[in-house]
Amino acid sequence: MATPPPNATSWVSPMVCDLAVTPRLHFGGLGQLSDGVLGLDDFLRTRERHLWPGYDYVGWPRPPGPRPHVELEFEFQELRAFHAMQVHCNNLHTRGVGIFRAVECRFKKILATAWEPLVATHSLAGATKDASARSVTVPLGGRHARFIQCRFFFGAEWMLFSEVSFVSEVLDDPGGASGCPPTPDPSAAILENALDGGGATNVTSPAPGEAEPVPPVAQGEAGQSPALLGCLGAIILLLLAIIVLILRRRRGAAGPLGKLLGDTMV
């Protein structure tokens, strides 16, 4: 737990809910820097009730040294093109809190390699007198990476962040440049299964304003229906013929028997 800013009765901390801690490094977890909650202008107030003052922010005191800074590293699952980083900061300078004065970001695609030599830098022009909290946009120039390391240089005695987000897009990685196996394409798996079964699959998209085409009925199914109806008709006719033949034989047998009985009575 860190020391509170001057003249403050709150506690701010560089710790998040599920990270691992070493004497000089906090790593792992997501926590409050990615929970979507933006801190208020006065860090003594929180958006959620029943929480201690300063809960919405993650804060660091200014360390000693010629270029005091806080270093954050971000890891992503896919190779991405990064266009900008947005950092929501507190700027209550009356309590010794200020926005970072500059930031340096480094990039790499594979964990085991060194950071790329080209560094993205961004400086804030002068001190901001407005004490309201705000989101600072840092341009990243569309750099391709899975890992980003950013150093935020102090502009005051304390630096408080409530949210860090990135404007980016996922890139195709056919050659495995990210160090991870490429994500399988679902359409390729469907096509492979169809070919293994001896058939072919055509996937088409209707033009705008057109209805989706109805799949045609297979020729085999269409040809079997008349044959089945013909067989049923033939069976019915055969049964009718058998019934008529039986009735005729019974009538023919009844005629001679009646004549014989009449002669006997006479």
Coordinates of N, CA and C in Angstrom, one line a residue, residues 37-119:
V37 N -14.2 1.8 -15.5 CA -14.7 2.8 -14.5 C -13.7 4.0 -14.6
L38 N -14.2 5.2 -14.9 CA -13.3 6.4 -15.0 C -13.4 7.1 -13.6
G39 N -12.3 7.5 -13.1 CA -12.3 8.2 -11.8 C -12.8 9.6 -11.9
L40 N -13.3 10.1 -10.8 CA -13.8 11.5 -10.7 C -12.7 12.5 -10.6
D41 N -13.1 13.8 -10.7 CA -12.1 14.9 -10.6 C -11.4 14.9 -9.3
D42 N -12.2 14.7 -8.2 CA -11.7 14.6 -6.9 C -11.5 13.1 -6.6
F43 N -10.2 12.7 -6.5 CA -10.0 11.2 -6.2 C -10.4 10.8 -4.9
L44 N -10.8 11.7 -4.0 CA -11.3 11.3 -2.7 C -12.7 10.7 -2.8
R45 N -13.4 11.0 -3.9 CA -14.8 10.5 -4.1 C -14.7 9.2 -5.0
T46 N -15.6 8.3 -4.9 CA -15.7 7.1 -5.7 C -17.0 7.0 -6.3
R47 N -17.1 6.3 -7.5 CA -18.4 6.1 -8.1 C -19.2 5.0 -7.4
E48 N -18.6 4.1 -6.7 CA -19.2 3.0 -6.0 C -19.3 3.3 -4.5
R49 N -20.4 3.0 -3.9 CA -20.6 3.3 -2.5 C -19.9 2.2 -1.7
H50 N -19.7 2.4 -0.4 CA -19.1 1.5 0.5 C -17.7 1.1 0.1
L51 N -17.0 1.9 -0.6 CA -15.6 1.7 -0.9 C -14.7 2.8 -0.4
W52 N -13.5 2.6 0.0 CA -12.6 3.6 0.5 C -12.3 4.7 -0.5
P53 N -12.1 5.9 0.0 CA -11.7 7.0 -1.0 C -10.5 6.7 -1.8
G54 N -10.5 7.0 -3.1 CA -9.4 6.7 -4.0 C -9.4 5.4 -4.6
Y55 N -10.5 4.6 -4.4 CA -10.5 3.2 -4.9 C -10.5 3.2 -6.4
D56 N -11.1 4.2 -7.1 CA -11.2 4.2 -8.6 C -9.8 4.4 -9.3
Y57 N -8.8 4.8 -8.5 CA -7.5 5.1 -9.1 C -6.4 4.2 -8.7
V58 N -5.5 4.0 -9.6 CA -4.2 3.3 -9.3 C -3.1 4.4 -9.2
G59 N -2.4 4.5 -8.2 CA -1.5 5.6 -8.0 C 0.0 5.2 -7.6
W60 N 0.9 6.1 -8.0 CA 2.3 5.9 -7.7 C 2.9 7.2 -7.2
P61 N 3.7 7.2 -6.2 CA 4.5 8.4 -5.7 C 5.7 8.6 -6.6
R62 N 6.2 9.8 -6.6 CA 7.3 10.1 -7.5 C 8.6 9.5 -6.9
P63 N 9.3 8.6 -7.6 CA 10.5 8.0 -7.1 C 11.7 8.9 -7.2
P64 N 12.8 8.7 -6.5 CA 13.9 9.5 -6.7 C 14.6 9.2 -8.0
G65 N 15.5 10.1 -8.5 CA 16.3 9.9 -9.7 C 16.1 11.1 -10.7
P66 N 17.0 11.2 -11.7 CA 16.9 12.3 -12.6 C 15.7 12.3 -13.5
R67 N 15.2 11.0 -13.9 CA 14.1 10.9 -14.8 C 13.0 10.0 -14.1
P68 N 12.4 10.4 -13.1 CA 11.4 9.5 -12.4 C 10.3 9.1 -13.3
H69 N 10.0 7.9 -13.3 CA 8.9 7.4 -14.2 C 8.3 6.1 -13.6
V70 N 7.2 5.7 -14.2 CA 6.5 4.4 -13.9 C 6.5 3.7 -15.2
E71 N 6.9 2.4 -15.2 CA 6.9 1.6 -16.4 C 5.8 0.5 -16.3
L72 N 5.0 0.5 -17.4 CA 3.9 -0.4 -17.5 C 4.1 -1.3 -18.8
E73 N 3.8 -2.6 -18.7 CA 3.9 -3.4 -19.9 C 2.6 -4.1 -20.1
F74 N 2.2 -4.2 -21.4 CA 0.9 -4.7 -21.8 C 1.1 -5.8 -22.8
E75 N 0.4 -6.9 -22.6 CA 0.5 -8.1 -23.4 C -0.9 -8.4 -24.1
F76 N -0.9 -8.8 -25.3 CA -2.1 -9.0 -26.1 C -2.0 -10.4 -26.7
Q77 N -3.1 -11.1 -26.9 CA -3.1 -12.4 -27.4 C -2.8 -12.5 -28.9
E78 N -3.3 -11.5 -29.7 CA -3.1 -11.5 -31.1 C -2.1 -10.4 -31.5
L79 N -1.5 -10.5 -32.7 CA -0.7 -9.4 -33.3 C -1.7 -8.3 -33.7
R80 N -1.4 -7.1 -33.3 CA -2.3 -6.0 -33.5 C -1.5 -4.8 -34.1
A81 N -2.3 -3.9 -34.8 CA -1.8 -2.6 -35.2 C -2.3 -1.6 -34.3
F82 N -1.4 -0.9 -33.5 CA -1.8 0.0 -32.5 C -1.8 1.4 -33.0
H83 N -2.9 2.1 -33.0 CA -3.0 3.5 -33.5 C -2.9 4.5 -32.4
A84 N -3.4 4.2 -31.2 CA -3.4 5.2 -30.1 C -3.6 4.5 -28.8
M85 N -3.1 5.1 -27.7 CA -3.4 4.7 -26.3 C -4.1 5.8 -25.6
Q86 N -5.1 5.5 -24.8 CA -5.9 6.5 -24.1 C -5.7 6.2 -22.6
V87 N -5.2 7.2 -21.8 CA -4.9 7.0 -20.4 C -5.8 8.1 -19.7
H88 N -6.6 7.6 -18.8 CA -7.5 8.5 -18.0 C -6.7 8.8 -16.7
C89 N -6.4 10.1 -16.5 CA -5.5 10.6 -15.4 C -6.3 11.6 -14.5
N90 N -5.8 11.6 -13.3 CA -6.3 12.6 -12.4 C -5.3 13.8 -12.4
N91 N -5.8 15.0 -12.3 CA -5.0 16.2 -12.4 C -5.3 17.2 -11.2
L92 N -5.6 16.7 -10.1 CA -5.9 17.5 -8.9 C -4.6 18.1 -8.3
H93 N -4.0 19.1 -9.0 CA -2.7 19.6 -8.6 C -2.7 20.2 -7.3
T94 N -3.9 20.7 -6.8 CA -3.9 21.3 -5.4 C -3.6 20.2 -4.3
R95 N -3.6 19.0 -4.7 CA -3.3 17.9 -3.7 C -2.0 17.2 -4.2
G96 N -1.2 17.7 -5.1 CA 0.0 17.2 -5.5 C -0.1 16.1 -6.6
V97 N -1.2 16.0 -7.3 CA -1.4 15.0 -8.3 C -1.4 15.7 -9.7
G98 N -0.7 15.1 -10.6 CA -0.6 15.8 -11.9 C -0.5 14.7 -13.1
I99 N -0.9 15.2 -14.3 CA -0.8 14.3 -15.4 C 0.7 14.1 -15.8
F100 N 1.0 13.0 -16.3 CA 2.4 12.7 -16.7 C 2.8 13.7 -17.8
R101 N 4.1 14.1 -17.8 CA 4.6 15.1 -18.7 C 5.1 14.6 -20.0
A102 N 5.4 13.3 -20.0 CA 5.8 12.6 -21.3 C 5.7 11.1 -21.1
V103 N 5.7 10.4 -22.3 CA 5.6 9.0 -22.3 C 6.4 8.4 -23.4
E104 N 7.0 7.3 -23.2 CA 7.8 6.6 -24.2 C 7.3 5.2 -24.3
C105 N 7.0 4.7 -25.5 CA 6.5 3.3 -25.7 C 7.4 2.6 -26.7
R106 N 7.6 1.3 -26.3 CA 8.4 0.4 -27.1 C 7.6 -0.8 -27.5
F107 N 7.9 -1.5 -28.5 CA 7.1 -2.5 -29.1 C 7.9 -3.8 -29.4
K108 N 7.3 -4.9 -29.4 CA 7.8 -6.2 -30.0 C 6.7 -7.1 -30.2
K109 N 7.0 -8.1 -31.2 CA 6.0 -9.0 -31.6 C 6.2 -10.4 -30.9
I110 N 7.4 -10.7 -30.4 CA 7.6 -12.0 -29.8 C 8.2 -11.8 -28.4
L111 N 7.8 -12.5 -27.4 CA 8.2 -12.3 -26.1 C 9.7 -12.4 -25.9
A112 N 10.3 -13.4 -26.6 CA 11.7 -13.7 -26.3 C 12.7 -12.8 -27.0
T113 N 12.2 -11.9 -27.8 CA 13.1 -10.9 -28.5 C 13.2 -9.6 -27.8
A114 N 14.2 -8.8 -28.2 CA 14.4 -7.5 -27.6 C 13.4 -6.5 -28.1
W115 N 13.3 -5.4 -27.4 CA 12.3 -4.3 -27.8 C 12.9 -3.7 -29.1
E116 N 12.0 -3.3 -30.0 CA 12.4 -2.7 -31.2 C 13.0 -1.3 -30.9
P117 N 14.0 -0.9 -31.7 CA 14.7 0.3 -31.4 C 13.9 1.6 -31.6
L118 N 12.9 1.5 -32.5 CA 12.1 2.7 -32.8 C 11.1 2.9 -31.6
V119 N 11.2 4.1 -31.0 CA 10.4 4.4 -29.8 C 9.3 5.4 -30.2

